[in-house]
CSV table of C-alpha atoms in Angstrom, one decimal:
chain,number,residue,atom,x,y,z
A,1,MET,CA,132.2,147.2,165.0
A,2,SER,CA,132.5,145.1,168.1
A,3,THR,CA,130.2,145.1,171.0
A,4,PRO,CA,130.9,143.7,174.5
A,5,GLU,CA,128.3,141.0,173.7
A,6,GLU,CA,130.0,139.9,170.5
A,7,ASN,CA,133.4,139.8,172.2
A,8,GLY,CA,132.2,137.3,174.7
A,9,GLY,CA,130.8,139.8,177.2
A,10,ILE,CA,134.0,141.8,177.8
A,11,THR,CA,133.7,145.4,178.9
A,12,PRO,CA,134.8,148.4,176.9
A,13,VAL,CA,137.9,148.7,179.0
A,14,GLU,CA,138.8,145.1,178.4
A,15,TYR,CA,138.1,145.6,174.7
A,16,ILE,CA,140.5,148.6,174.5
A,17,GLN,CA,143.1,146.9,176.7
A,18,HIS,CA,142.9,143.8,174.5
A,19,HIS,CA,143.5,146.0,171.4
A,20,LEU,CA,146.4,147.8,173.0
A,21,THR,CA,148.2,144.5,173.8
A,22,ASN,CA,151.0,143.6,171.5
A,23,LEU,CA,151.6,140.2,170.1
A,24,CYS,CA,154.6,139.7,172.4
A,25,ALA,CA,157.4,137.2,172.5
A,26,GLY,CA,159.2,137.0,175.8
A,27,CYS,CA,156.4,138.7,177.8
A,28,ASP,CA,154.7,137.5,180.9
A,29,PRO,CA,152.5,134.6,179.7
A,30,GLU,CA,149.7,135.6,182.1
A,31,THR,CA,149.4,139.3,181.5
A,32,HIS,CA,150.9,139.4,178.0
A,33,LYS,CA,152.8,142.5,179.1
A,34,PRO,CA,156.5,143.2,179.4
A,35,SER,CA,157.8,142.9,182.9
A,36,GLY,CA,158.6,146.6,183.2
A,37,VAL,CA,158.9,150.0,181.5
A,38,LEU,CA,162.1,148.8,179.9
A,39,ASP,CA,162.2,145.1,179.1
A,40,PHE,CA,164.8,144.1,176.6
A,41,SER,CA,163.8,140.4,176.8
A,42,ALA,CA,160.5,141.0,175.1
A,43,TRP,CA,159.8,141.4,171.4
A,44,ASN,CA,156.7,142.9,169.9
A,45,ILE,CA,156.3,140.6,166.9
A,46,ASP,CA,153.4,142.6,165.4
A,47,THR,CA,155.3,145.9,165.4
A,48,LEU,CA,158.2,144.3,163.7
A,49,VAL,CA,156.2,142.4,161.2
A,50,PHE,CA,154.0,145.4,160.1
A,51,GLY,CA,157.1,147.6,160.0
A,52,TRP,CA,158.6,145.0,157.6
A,53,ILE,CA,155.4,144.8,155.6
A,54,ALA,CA,155.6,148.6,155.1
A,55,MET,CA,159.2,148.4,154.2
A,56,GLY,CA,158.5,145.4,151.9
A,57,LEU,CA,155.9,147.5,150.0
A,58,VAL,CA,158.6,150.1,149.2
A,59,MET,CA,161.1,147.5,148.3
A,60,PHE,CA,158.6,145.8,146.0
A,61,ALA,CA,157.8,149.2,144.3
A,62,ALA,CA,161.6,149.9,144.1
A,63,TRP,CA,162.1,146.5,142.5
A,64,LYS,CA,159.3,147.0,140.0
A,65,VAL,CA,160.6,150.5,139.1
A,66,GLY,CA,164.2,149.4,139.0
A,67,ARG,CA,163.5,146.9,136.2
A,68,SER,CA,162.3,149.5,133.8
A,69,LEU,CA,164.0,152.6,135.0
A,70,THR,CA,164.0,155.2,132.3
A,71,SER,CA,165.0,158.8,131.9
A,72,ASP,CA,162.3,159.2,129.2
A,73,THR,CA,158.8,160.1,130.3
A,74,PRO,CA,158.3,158.1,133.5
A,75,SER,CA,155.0,156.4,134.1
A,76,GLY,CA,153.2,154.8,136.9
A,77,ILE,CA,155.1,153.9,140.1
A,78,GLN,CA,158.3,155.6,138.8
A,79,ALA,CA,156.6,158.9,138.3
A,80,PHE,CA,155.0,158.6,141.8
A,81,LEU,CA,158.4,157.7,143.4
A,82,GLU,CA,160.1,160.6,141.6
A,83,MET,CA,157.4,162.9,142.8
A,84,ILE,CA,158.2,161.9,146.4
A,85,VAL,CA,161.9,162.1,145.8
A,86,GLU,CA,161.6,165.5,144.3
A,87,PHE,CA,159.4,166.7,147.2
A,88,VAL,CA,161.8,165.4,149.8
A,89,ASP,CA,164.8,166.7,147.9
A,90,THR,CA,163.3,170.2,147.8
A,91,GLN,CA,162.9,170.1,151.6
A,92,VAL,CA,166.5,168.9,152.1
A,93,LYS,CA,167.9,171.5,149.8
A,94,GLN,CA,166.0,174.3,151.5
A,95,ILE,CA,166.8,173.3,155.0
A,96,TYR,CA,170.1,171.4,155.1
A,97,PRO,CA,173.3,173.4,154.7
A,98,GLY,CA,175.7,172.0,152.2
A,99,HIS,CA,175.5,168.7,150.5
A,100,ASN,CA,175.3,165.3,152.3
A,101,PRO,CA,174.4,162.2,150.4
A,102,LEU,CA,172.9,160.5,153.4
A,103,ILE,CA,170.3,163.2,154.3
A,104,GLY,CA,168.1,162.8,151.2
A,105,PRO,CA,167.7,159.0,151.5
A,106,LEU,CA,167.3,159.3,155.3
A,107,ALA,CA,164.5,161.8,155.0
A,108,PHE,CA,162.9,159.8,152.2
A,109,THR,CA,162.9,156.7,154.3
A,110,ILE,CA,161.5,158.4,157.3
A,111,PHE,CA,158.7,160.0,155.3
A,112,VAL,CA,157.7,156.9,153.4
A,113,TRP,CA,158.1,154.5,156.2
A,114,VAL,CA,156.3,156.5,158.9
A,115,PHE,CA,153.6,157.3,156.4
A,116,LEU,CA,153.0,153.7,155.5
A,117,MET,CA,153.2,152.5,159.1
A,118,ASN,CA,150.7,155.3,160.1
A,119,SER,CA,148.5,154.2,157.2
A,120,PHE,CA,147.7,150.9,158.9
A,121,ASP,CA,145.7,153.1,161.2
A,122,LEU,CA,143.2,153.6,158.4
A,123,LEU,CA,142.4,149.9,158.2
A,124,PRO,CA,139.3,149.0,160.3
A,125,VAL,CA,140.5,148.5,163.9
A,126,ASP,CA,139.1,145.0,164.2
A,127,LEU,CA,139.9,143.7,160.7
A,128,LEU,CA,143.4,142.3,161.0
A,129,PRO,CA,143.0,141.3,164.7
A,130,GLN,CA,139.9,139.3,163.8
A,131,ILE,CA,141.6,137.6,160.9
A,132,ALA,CA,144.6,136.8,163.2
A,133,GLN,CA,142.1,135.3,165.7
A,134,LEU,CA,141.1,132.8,163.1
A,135,PHE,CA,144.8,131.7,162.9
A,136,GLY,CA,145.0,131.4,166.7
A,137,ILE,CA,146.8,134.7,167.3
A,138,HIS,CA,144.9,136.4,170.1
A,139,TYR,CA,146.7,139.7,170.4
A,140,LEU,CA,147.6,142.0,167.5
A,141,LYS,CA,148.3,145.7,167.6
A,142,VAL,CA,148.5,146.6,163.9
A,143,VAL,CA,149.9,150.2,163.8
A,144,PRO,CA,153.7,150.1,164.4
A,145,THR,CA,153.8,153.8,165.2
A,146,THR,CA,151.5,153.3,168.2
A,147,ASP,CA,154.4,151.4,169.7
A,148,LEU,CA,157.0,153.5,171.5
A,149,ALA,CA,159.6,151.1,170.3
A,150,THR,CA,159.1,152.2,166.7
A,151,THR,CA,158.9,156.0,167.4
A,152,PHE,CA,161.9,155.9,169.7
A,153,GLY,CA,163.7,153.5,167.4
A,154,LEU,CA,163.5,156.2,164.7
A,155,SER,CA,164.2,159.2,166.9
A,156,LEU,CA,167.1,157.6,168.7
A,157,SER,CA,168.7,156.6,165.3
A,158,VAL,CA,168.3,160.3,164.3
A,159,PHE,CA,169.7,161.3,167.7
A,160,ALA,CA,172.7,159.2,167.1
A,161,LEU,CA,173.2,160.9,163.8
A,162,ILE,CA,172.8,164.3,165.4
A,163,ILE,CA,175.6,163.5,167.9
A,164,PHE,CA,177.7,162.0,165.0
A,165,TYR,CA,177.4,165.1,162.8
A,166,ASN,CA,177.9,167.5,165.8
A,167,ILE,CA,181.2,165.8,166.5
A,168,ARG,CA,182.1,165.6,162.8
A,169,PHE,CA,181.4,169.2,162.0
A,170,LYS,CA,182.2,170.9,165.3
A,171,GLY,CA,184.9,168.6,166.5
A,172,PRO,CA,184.8,166.8,169.9
A,173,MET,CA,186.0,170.0,171.6
A,174,GLY,CA,183.5,172.1,169.7
A,175,TYR,CA,180.7,169.8,170.7
A,176,LEU,CA,181.8,170.1,174.3
A,177,LYS,CA,182.1,173.8,174.0
A,178,MET,CA,178.5,173.9,172.8
A,179,PHE,CA,177.4,172.3,176.1
A,180,LEU,CA,179.5,174.6,178.2
A,181,PHE,CA,179.1,178.0,176.6
A,182,HIS,CA,175.7,177.8,174.8
A,183,PRO,CA,173.4,179.7,175.0
A,184,PHE,CA,174.5,182.2,177.7
A,185,GLY,CA,178.2,182.5,177.2
A,186,LYS,CA,181.1,181.6,179.5
A,187,TRP,CA,179.8,183.1,182.8
A,188,MET,CA,176.8,180.8,183.0
A,189,VAL,CA,178.4,177.4,182.4
A,190,PRO,CA,176.3,175.3,184.8
A,191,VAL,CA,173.1,176.8,183.4
A,192,ASN,CA,174.4,176.3,179.9
A,193,ILE,CA,175.1,172.6,180.5
A,194,VAL,CA,171.5,172.1,181.8
A,195,MET,CA,169.9,174.1,179.1
A,196,THR,CA,171.8,172.5,176.2
A,197,LEU,CA,171.3,169.0,177.7
A,198,ILE,CA,167.6,169.6,177.9
A,199,GLU,CA,167.6,171.1,174.4
A,200,GLU,CA,169.4,168.1,172.9
A,201,VAL,CA,167.5,165.4,174.8
A,202,ALA,CA,164.2,167.1,174.0
A,203,LYS,CA,164.9,166.5,170.3
A,204,PRO,CA,164.5,162.7,170.2
A,205,VAL,CA,162.0,162.6,173.0
A,206,SER,CA,159.7,165.2,171.3
A,207,LEU,CA,160.1,163.5,167.9
A,208,ALA,CA,159.1,160.1,169.3
A,209,LEU,CA,156.4,161.3,171.6
A,210,ARG,CA,154.7,163.6,169.1
A,211,LEU,CA,154.4,160.8,166.5
A,212,PHE,CA,153.4,158.2,169.2
A,213,GLY,CA,150.8,160.5,170.8
A,214,ASN,CA,149.1,161.4,167.5
A,215,MET,CA,148.9,157.9,166.3
A,216,PHE,CA,148.0,156.4,169.6
A,217,ALA,CA,145.2,159.0,170.1
A,218,GLY,CA,143.9,158.4,166.6
A,219,GLU,CA,143.9,154.6,167.1
A,220,LEU,CA,142.1,155.1,170.4
A,221,LEU,CA,139.4,157.2,168.8
A,222,PHE,CA,138.8,154.6,166.2
A,223,MET,CA,138.4,152.0,169.0
A,224,LEU,CA,135.9,154.3,170.8
A,225,ILE,CA,133.9,154.7,167.6
A,226,ALA,CA,134.0,151.0,167.1
A,227,LEU,CA,132.7,150.6,170.7
A,228,LEU,CA,129.4,152.4,169.9
A,229,SER,CA,126.8,149.7,170.4
A,230,PHE,CA,126.0,147.9,167.3
A,231,THR,CA,122.3,148.6,166.9
A,232,TRP,CA,120.3,149.8,163.9
A,233,ILE,CA,119.9,153.3,165.4
A,234,MET,CA,123.6,153.7,166.1
A,235,LEU,CA,124.9,152.2,162.8
A,236,PRO,CA,124.6,155.5,160.8
A,237,VAL,CA,126.2,157.4,163.6
A,238,GLN,CA,129.1,154.9,163.8
A,239,VAL,CA,129.6,154.9,160.1
A,240,ALA,CA,129.5,158.7,159.9
A,241,LEU,CA,131.9,159.2,162.8
A,242,GLY,CA,134.3,156.5,161.6
A,243,SER,CA,134.4,157.9,158.1
A,244,ALA,CA,134.8,161.5,159.3
A,245,TRP,CA,137.7,160.5,161.6
A,246,ALA,CA,139.3,158.4,158.9
A,247,ILE,CA,139.2,161.2,156.4
A,248,PHE,CA,140.6,163.6,159.0
A,249,HIS,CA,143.2,161.0,159.9
A,250,ILE,CA,144.6,160.9,156.4
A,251,LEU,CA,145.7,164.4,157.1
A,252,VAL,CA,147.2,163.4,160.5
A,253,VAL,CA,149.0,160.4,159.0
A,254,THR,CA,150.6,162.4,156.3
A,255,LEU,CA,151.3,165.4,158.4
A,256,GLN,CA,153.0,163.4,161.2
A,257,ALA,CA,155.2,161.7,158.6
A,258,PHE,CA,156.1,165.0,157.1
A,259,ILE,CA,156.8,166.7,160.5
A,260,PHE,CA,159.1,163.8,161.6
A,261,MET,CA,161.0,164.1,158.3
A,262,LEU,CA,161.2,167.9,158.4
A,263,LEU,CA,162.4,168.0,162.0
A,264,THR,CA,165.0,165.3,161.3
A,265,ILE,CA,166.4,167.5,158.5
A,266,VAL,CA,166.3,170.6,160.7
A,267,TYR,CA,168.0,168.8,163.6
A,268,LEU,CA,170.7,167.3,161.4
A,269,GLY,CA,171.1,170.7,159.7
A,270,MET,CA,171.7,172.3,163.1
A,271,ALA,CA,174.2,169.6,163.9
A,272,SER,CA,176.1,170.0,160.6
A,273,VAL,CA,177.3,173.6,161.0
A,274,GLU,CA,180.4,175.0,162.7
A,275,LEU,CA,180.0,176.3,166.2
A,276,GLU,CA,179.2,180.0,166.3
A,277,GLU,CA,181.4,181.9,168.7
A,278,HIS,CA,179.9,183.9,171.6
B,1,MET,CA,153.6,151.9,177.4
B,2,ASN,CA,156.7,149.9,177.6
B,3,ILE,CA,159.9,149.9,175.6
B,4,THR,CA,161.0,146.5,174.6
B,5,ALA,CA,163.7,144.9,172.6
B,6,THR,CA,161.5,145.8,169.6
B,7,LEU,CA,163.3,149.2,169.8
B,8,ILE,CA,166.6,147.5,168.7
B,9,GLY,CA,164.7,145.6,166.0
B,10,GLN,CA,163.1,148.8,164.7
B,11,MET,CA,166.4,150.6,164.7
B,12,LEU,CA,168.1,147.8,162.8
B,13,THR,CA,165.1,147.7,160.4
B,14,PHE,CA,165.4,151.5,160.0
B,15,ALA,CA,169.2,151.2,159.3
B,16,VAL,CA,168.6,148.5,156.6
B,17,PHE,CA,165.8,150.5,155.1
B,18,VAL,CA,167.9,153.7,154.9
B,19,TRP,CA,170.7,151.7,153.2
B,20,PHE,CA,168.2,150.1,150.8
B,21,THR,CA,166.7,153.5,150.0
B,22,MET,CA,170.1,155.0,149.4
B,23,ARG,CA,171.2,152.2,147.2
B,24,PHE,CA,168.1,151.2,145.3
B,25,VAL,CA,165.6,154.1,145.4
B,26,TRP,CA,167.2,157.5,146.0
B,27,GLY,CA,170.4,156.8,144.0
B,28,PRO,CA,168.9,155.4,140.8
B,29,LEU,CA,165.9,157.8,140.8
B,30,THR,CA,168.0,161.0,141.3
B,31,ARG,CA,170.4,159.8,138.7
B,32,VAL,CA,167.6,159.2,136.2
B,33,MET,CA,166.1,162.6,137.1
B,34,GLU,CA,169.4,164.4,136.6
B,35,GLU,CA,169.8,162.6,133.3
B,36,ARG,CA,166.4,163.8,132.3
B,37,ASN,CA,167.1,167.3,133.4
B,38,LYS,CA,170.3,167.2,131.3
B,39,ARG,CA,168.4,165.8,128.3
B,40,ILE,CA,165.8,168.5,128.5
B,41,ALA,CA,168.4,171.2,128.8
B,42,ASP,CA,170.3,169.7,125.9
B,43,GLY,CA,167.1,169.5,123.9
B,44,LEU,CA,166.3,173.2,124.6
B,45,ALA,CA,169.8,174.2,123.7
B,46,ALA,CA,169.6,172.2,120.4
B,47,ALA,CA,166.3,173.8,119.6
B,48,GLU,CA,167.8,177.3,120.1
B,49,ARG,CA,170.8,176.3,118.0
B,50,GLY,CA,168.5,175.1,115.3
B,51,GLN,CA,166.6,178.3,115.3
B,52,HIS,CA,169.8,180.3,115.1
B,53,ASP,CA,171.0,178.0,112.2
B,54,GLN,CA,167.7,178.5,110.5
B,55,VAL,CA,168.0,182.3,110.6
B,56,LEU,CA,171.5,182.0,109.2
B,57,ALA,CA,170.4,179.7,106.5
B,58,GLN,CA,167.5,182.0,105.5
B,59,GLU,CA,169.9,184.9,105.2
B,60,ARG,CA,172.3,182.8,103.2
B,61,ALA,CA,169.4,181.7,100.9
B,62,LYS,CA,168.4,185.3,100.4
B,63,GLN,CA,172.0,186.1,99.5
B,64,VAL,CA,172.3,183.2,97.1
B,65,LEU,CA,169.0,184.1,95.5
B,66,HIS,CA,170.1,187.7,95.0
B,67,GLU,CA,173.4,186.5,93.4
B,68,ALA,CA,171.5,184.2,91.1
B,69,LYS,CA,169.2,187.0,90.0
B,70,GLU,CA,172.2,189.2,89.3
B,71,GLN,CA,173.8,186.5,87.3
B,72,ALA,CA,170.7,185.8,85.4
B,73,ASN,CA,170.4,189.5,84.6
B,74,GLU,CA,173.9,189.6,83.4
B,75,ILE,CA,173.4,186.5,81.2
B,76,ILE,CA,170.2,188.0,79.7
B,77,GLY,CA,172.1,191.2,79.0
B,78,HIS,CA,174.9,189.3,77.3
B,79,ALA,CA,172.4,187.3,75.3
B,80,GLN,CA,170.5,190.4,74.2
B,81,LYS,CA,173.7,192.0,73.1
B,82,ARG,CA,174.8,188.9,71.3
B,83,ALA,CA,171.4,188.6,69.6
B,84,ALA,CA,171.7,192.2,68.4
B,85,GLU,CA,175.1,191.4,67.1
B,86,ILE,CA,173.9,188.4,65.3
B,87,VAL,CA,171.0,190.3,63.7
B,88,GLU,CA,173.5,193.0,62.7
B,89,GLU,CA,175.8,190.4,61.2
B,90,ALA,CA,173.0,188.8,59.4
B,91,LYS,CA,171.9,192.2,58.0
B,92,GLN,CA,175.4,192.8,56.8
B,93,ASP,CA,175.7,189.4,55.2
B,94,ALA,CA,172.3,189.8,53.6
B,95,ARG,CA,173.4,193.2,52.2
B,96,THR,CA,176.7,191.8,50.9
B,97,GLU,CA,174.9,188.8,49.4
B,98,GLY,CA,172.3,191.1,47.8
B,99,GLU,CA,174.9,193.3,46.3
B,100,ARG,CA,176.7,190.2,45.0
B,101,ILE,CA,173.6,188.9,43.4
B,102,VAL,CA,172.8,192.3,42.0
B,103,THR,CA,176.3,192.5,40.5
B,104,ALA,CA,176.0,189.1,39.0
B,105,ALA,CA,172.7,189.9,37.6
B,106,ARG,CA,174.0,193.1,36.1
B,107,ALA,CA,176.9,191.2,34.5
B,108,GLU,CA,174.6,188.7,33.1
B,109,ILE,CA,172.3,191.4,31.8
B,110,GLU,CA,175.2,193.1,30.1
B,111,GLN,CA,176.3,189.7,28.7
B,112,GLU,CA,172.8,189.2,27.4
B,113,VAL,CA,172.7,192.7,26.0
B,114,ASN,CA,176.0,192.1,24.2
B,115,ARG,CA,174.7,188.8,22.8
B,116,ALA,CA,171.5,190.5,21.6
B,117,LYS,CA,173.6,193.3,20.0
B,118,GLU,CA,175.7,190.6,18.3
B,119,GLU,CA,172.6,188.9,17.1
B,120,LEU,CA,171.1,192.1,16.0
B,121,ARG,CA,174.2,193.0,14.1
B,122,ARG,CA,174.1,189.7,12.4
B,123,GLN,CA,170.4,190.1,11.6
B,124,VAL,CA,171.1,193.6,10.3
B,125,ALA,CA,173.9,192.3,8.1
B,126,LEU,CA,171.6,189.6,6.7
B,127,LEU,CA,168.9,192.2,6.3
B,128,ALA,CA,171.3,194.5,4.6
B,129,VAL,CA,172.4,191.8,2.3
B,130,ALA,CA,168.8,190.8,1.6
B,131,GLY,CA,168.0,194.5,1.1
B,132,ALA,CA,170.9,194.9,-1.2
B,133,GLU,CA,169.9,191.9,-3.1
B,134,LYS,CA,166.5,193.3,-3.5
B,135,ILE,CA,167.9,196.7,-4.5
B,136,LEU,CA,170.4,195.3,-7.0
B,137,GLU,CA,167.8,192.8,-8.1
B,138,ARG,CA,170.4,190.4,-8.8
B,139,GLU,CA,172.0,187.8,-6.8
B,140,LEU,CA,175.2,188.7,-5.4
B,141,ASP,CA,177.6,186.1,-4.5
B,142,ALA,CA,177.5,186.3,-0.7
B,143,SER,CA,180.8,184.7,-0.5
B,144,THR,CA,182.5,187.2,-2.7
B,145,HIS,CA,181.2,190.1,-0.7
B,146,ALA,CA,181.5,188.5,2.7
B,147,LYS,CA,184.4,190.7,3.5
B,148,LEU,CA,182.5,193.8,2.6
B,149,LEU,CA,179.5,192.6,4.5
B,150,ASP,CA,181.5,191.9,7.6
B,151,GLU,CA,183.0,195.3,7.5
B,152,LEU,CA,179.5,196.7,7.2
B,153,ALA,CA,178.2,194.7,10.1
B,154,GLY,CA,181.2,195.9,12.1
B,155,GLN,CA,180.4,199.4,11.4
B,156,ILE,CA,176.8,199.1,12.5
């Protein structure tokens, strides 16, 4: 609901750029940006904090449920958590071959965490930044999944597990063989290496970029809607558009969390089988 | 669009979160759910067992009832037989008693008759004496003729 005038005469571009700037520790003090594409001396405080808030919500729920855990008729939060657990467990059992005690909790964590982090997108875009402004924090990017660090953090963790399970189930030689002789057999080794390498690298990259792209685009659209000039004529349009996009975004938020979880299970399931001979 | 050290932070957070979920959310919840599944299965099995037991018990009850009826019939039969016997015995007793009474009565009657006959004889003797007195128109000494009179009375 901000206009250039209200924000001290800044242009729409400045408004959006301001909203896309993280609360950064270790960034350039002038531009508030990291020094390069990869800058491991900079920390996005807001991403971390909102990630922790999302995690804290789950921990609080787990703590509340854990105090009165019952195998009788569950009620309230326990029933809700059991519903999610059952839902995730069904997916894992359908997709993942064999039994692995890590996959269930991993998928659950991804689904719940990504869902909650995405859900910050449904808060009004200016609400938390404006409140932070009152406390002297000038930059705040609320949704952690609009930060590549989060999406790549998740997908690279999954990627590490993919490599780990590949080596564990196929053996180091088997994993190597997969790169050499897959998918075209032993006469096309160079092509195989390139193909498999692309295939494997595409997994974490597509996981991270899909989630990032969806959430970033959603956030951007909320900002554009917020940029509609605040006049009495535009007010109903703004409210209608904002509501419509928010309602549609509930679907996106859930769907992206679900897709990330599902693909994680699929990738790990592919990694957890013996190498098929060609 | 930069990747910062936040990446490391988020990866660590994720690792901690996965550990936490495994330890405090997924583990306890799946355990509780399995427990509940087991309890439901047990309950259903128990219900089935109960139904089976009920059918058995019903059959058993029917059998017991049948046996009891048979026993009762037997007892009633016995009782009826016994009653008939008792009635028969009573009849027999009554008949014997009656006969005894009749016999006694007859004896008594006979006795009575004899006594009457004796009395009659005596009266007849007296009457004969009185008649004889009248006929002889003189007093006979009864004592002197007693022997004769007795003989007479005996002949009557």
